[in-house]
Structure formats: structure tokens, C-alpha cells
């Protein structure tokens, strides 16, 4: 054996990091192969990056039109309640962050799933007899979007499929397809206040279906499912043995005439990963604090899913420790008046917007019951110069400087979404401009002249 040969090879079950023979005398065949390789730059993006596609960005970024320079831009398209400064978080929430920073106790690493005390606080906050929780059932994440990503990553493999609402939050498809997971779209019914078409949903399930996403309250619809409808959804999941990812980031953000029912409180049979966070209810989306609540009273997930979530959380070592340090005060000391005032404002704006748009010929708004959104149907036959909702909303920007997201972004053409978090005076102005736009472009459909003349 040549004394100058360095050997690094796989031993036992340990993965081989480097397996190469280097002969300092130059006699190594591997070294000769390396020398014979023609060096050249060839840097290519990964398959994962090539598969990652955000439909909102693709549609919005491709809009060629410019706003009307004579009218101030009103953006009803951004799902960030902080944009206009009219919905600040509560002073108790801000003080909690200041106290955490000043304490100097939250500057280091903590476990990737979140520090124990913070997970205990989240478990205590959401615990109820119908859906008990302990710290071991909580994974803290970098926002609700990472919570959703971890849930999809732990439940699905490439080639398997998940069930996603249509219309629905575009991130579901973005995340799934980047991982090679097939997306199957189940329909929400606008004529039934966006309830799920349960028969069509169940028809989509096959042997490769591994997850049903239920978003309640809904983005983009602003709908809130009744207890009875949620029980029917759970019956389908139980019958087909499909676990549920419950996106409940807008949980408790419902108007006075509705009630939010956490999905896990209604079933002990179906395993549920419930995703939530501080972003919307506490009006701090930039703080990036989310969580996964593991509801598995029949031990269907077992240790494997729990362990899988822990492993996946270790990829980025958890969310901001300062926010974790503030969680106890945020959850326990935020006054009820803050929540009430936020919801009162949103309901007032929703009623104002719905009333104004319902009076415009050619538009069919669907009254929301919660969250921060309202969906509006466009009777395209009355706007023949526009091919679809994308062209309609583009021209609305060009003429009136009002930006609404075309619902093609949510897989639902010929609707658009309105964000209802803007100041009231801005909402009134936007609705007035939308009315002016529609009046200028509205045409009577063929055969309906008598109705138009009324």
C-alpha cells in the first residue's frame, strides 16, 4: 500500500461526505480524472426554484398600465393592514416587544420549534376542553406562511396531491408545486356564501391525496363557515381518512353576526394541523410569528409527524426570539377593546363597500362575514371591451388609479378582491371611482335593453 495515499471512505451507516483517493505521487486515477475535466462555468437554478411560481406576482408584475396621473393611487390590493397607518397594533403589544428587548434575555438561540415558555403560552391561549393543547403540541414558526410550508412538507411527497380551495390563497399552490406536490382545486360556491362544494371536493380524492386545506375565515372571500358546514367537511375527511391543514390565521376576526369555530374543536377523529399567528389579529404581519397547533387525539399522526415537524423546523432555527419573549404579554395583556375596535372598523368598511358596489350595474359583491376582504363578481357580458377580470382591473388602474386584485390570482376568473382595511374616506373615494368606471364602460347585454331602460 502506498504510504502517501489518503483515504476517506464511508464507514458503517454514516453517510459518506467525501470518498476520494489522493496520491501525492500523481498516480491516482481519480486525480487524473479531475485533471482531465474541462473546467467551465455552468451555474443553473435548481428545479425547486424553477417550479416556484407566485400567480399574484406574475399577474401584477406584468401589468403594463400606469395609474392616472391626475388621481392619487388607492391600493385595495394589499393584504397588509398596516399599510395606511390607520390600524396600529395595541400599545400593550408594542410595550411587550420593548420589554423583551430591554430585558436582554432573548438575544440568543432557542430551540428551533420555539422556547418552551412561549409554546406553553400559545398552548394555554388556545387550549379548550374540546381541543386540549400542551406545549408539545405547538411549533412556533416564522409567520403563518412558514407554518403552512412545514405542514405541507411533513405530509406530502413529490407526486402526491393536496386539496386546495378555489378561490384560495395563492401561496398554497406556490409552496406545493415547488415541492413537486400536485394541487387539486375544490370549488367554493359564491351563491352559498362561499361554502365548499362537498360532492365535488370528495370526487377529487384518490389514493395519492394526503392533505385537505381548509381556510376559515377565508382569504380572499371574507367568508366564515358555519358549525354545520364545518362538521360536513370533517365528515368527508373522516370518511376518506385525509388529514386537514386548517389555515386559521384570521381566526376570531369575524363580524358580530358570525361566529368563528376552530375546526379542531368539532372533531376528535380527524387529525388536524392548525396554522395561525400574530400577523392579522394583532396587526403585526412584519413580526413574522406563526404557529402550528397539532391536534391528534387518536394518535393518527403519532410520533413520526411530530418528529418530522421538529426536523423541518431545524432548517431555519425558528422564529425571532424577541417576539417569542413578548408572546406571553401579547397574548395575555392585549385588551378586548383592541380586538373589538378592529372588528368594528372592518365591519363598517365591509358594509360601506358592499352597499356601494352592490348598487353599481354589472357588479355582484358577495357580503363578507370576517377577515379583511370582499369578493366582487364582474358580469363580463356587460363589459364587452374587456376580455377578462385582469383587463378590467388593469383599465381600472389606468383610468381611476384604483388597484384591486383580479381574482384570476386566486384561480377564480371574472371576480376581483377588495381589501377593506383602508381608511373610510379612501374606501368611499375608491367606490365612487369604481362606479364612475363601470358607468363609462357598462353596456346592455344583447336582449336585455328593456331592463337597461328601466
mmCIF file of C-alpha atoms in Angstrom, residues 56-57 60 73-84 86-87 169 219 250 280 285 346 372-373 402-406 410 417-422 426-427:
data_model
loop_
_atom_site.group_PDB
_atom_site.id
_atom_site.type_symbol
_atom_site.label_atom_id
_atom_site.label_comp_id
_atom_site.label_asym_id
_atom_site.label_seq_id
_atom_site.Cartn_x
_atom_site.Cartn_y
_atom_site.Cartn_z
ATOM 1 C CA UNK A 56 -50.128 37.243 -7.862
ATOM 2 C CA UNK A 57 -46.637 38.451 -8.640
ATOM 3 C CA UNK A 60 -49.355 42.178 -11.068
ATOM 4 C CA UNK A 73 -53.425 55.892 -6.297
ATOM 5 C CA UNK A 74 -55.696 53.878 -3.999
ATOM 6 C CA UNK A 75 -54.421 50.342 -3.468
ATOM 7 C CA UNK A 76 -57.195 47.961 -2.475
ATOM 8 C CA UNK A 77 -54.924 45.065 -3.351
ATOM 9 C CA UNK A 78 -52.508 44.693 -0.436
ATOM 10 C CA UNK A 79 -53.396 42.310 2.382
ATOM 11 C CA UNK A 80 -51.274 44.213 4.892
ATOM 12 C CA UNK A 81 -53.406 46.043 7.487
ATOM 13 C CA UNK A 82 -50.516 48.320 8.457
ATOM 14 C CA UNK A 83 -50.005 49.982 5.069
ATOM 15 C CA UNK A 84 -52.087 53.112 5.614
ATOM 16 C CA UNK A 86 -54.949 53.675 10.331
ATOM 17 C CA UNK A 87 -54.807 50.278 12.084
ATOM 18 C CA UNK A 169 -54.775 31.884 -1.130
ATOM 19 C CA UNK A 219 -58.740 34.894 2.083
ATOM 20 C CA UNK A 250 -57.925 35.027 10.500
ATOM 21 C CA UNK A 280 -53.619 39.683 11.231
ATOM 22 C CA UNK A 285 -47.516 40.918 9.902
ATOM 23 C CA UNK A 346 -63.577 46.231 9.377
ATOM 24 C CA UNK A 372 -60.201 41.624 5.652
ATOM 25 C CA UNK A 373 -61.576 41.012 2.164
ATOM 26 C CA UNK A 402 -57.757 52.183 -8.089
ATOM 27 C CA UNK A 403 -55.938 48.869 -7.807
ATOM 28 C CA UNK A 404 -57.894 45.704 -6.978
ATOM 29 C CA UNK A 405 -56.512 42.212 -7.422
ATOM 30 C CA UNK A 406 -58.113 40.275 -10.281
ATOM 31 C CA UNK A 410 -56.937 33.087 -6.802
ATOM 32 C CA UNK A 417 -60.842 41.167 -4.498
ATOM 33 C CA UNK A 418 -61.128 44.314 -2.397
ATOM 34 C CA UNK A 419 -59.095 44.802 0.791
ATOM 35 C CA UNK A 420 -61.257 46.538 3.415
ATOM 36 C CA UNK A 421 -58.512 47.797 5.757
ATOM 37 C CA UNK A 422 -58.063 51.189 4.074
ATOM 38 C CA UNK A 426 -60.309 56.288 0.974
ATOM 39 C CA UNK A 427 -62.834 53.458 0.710
#
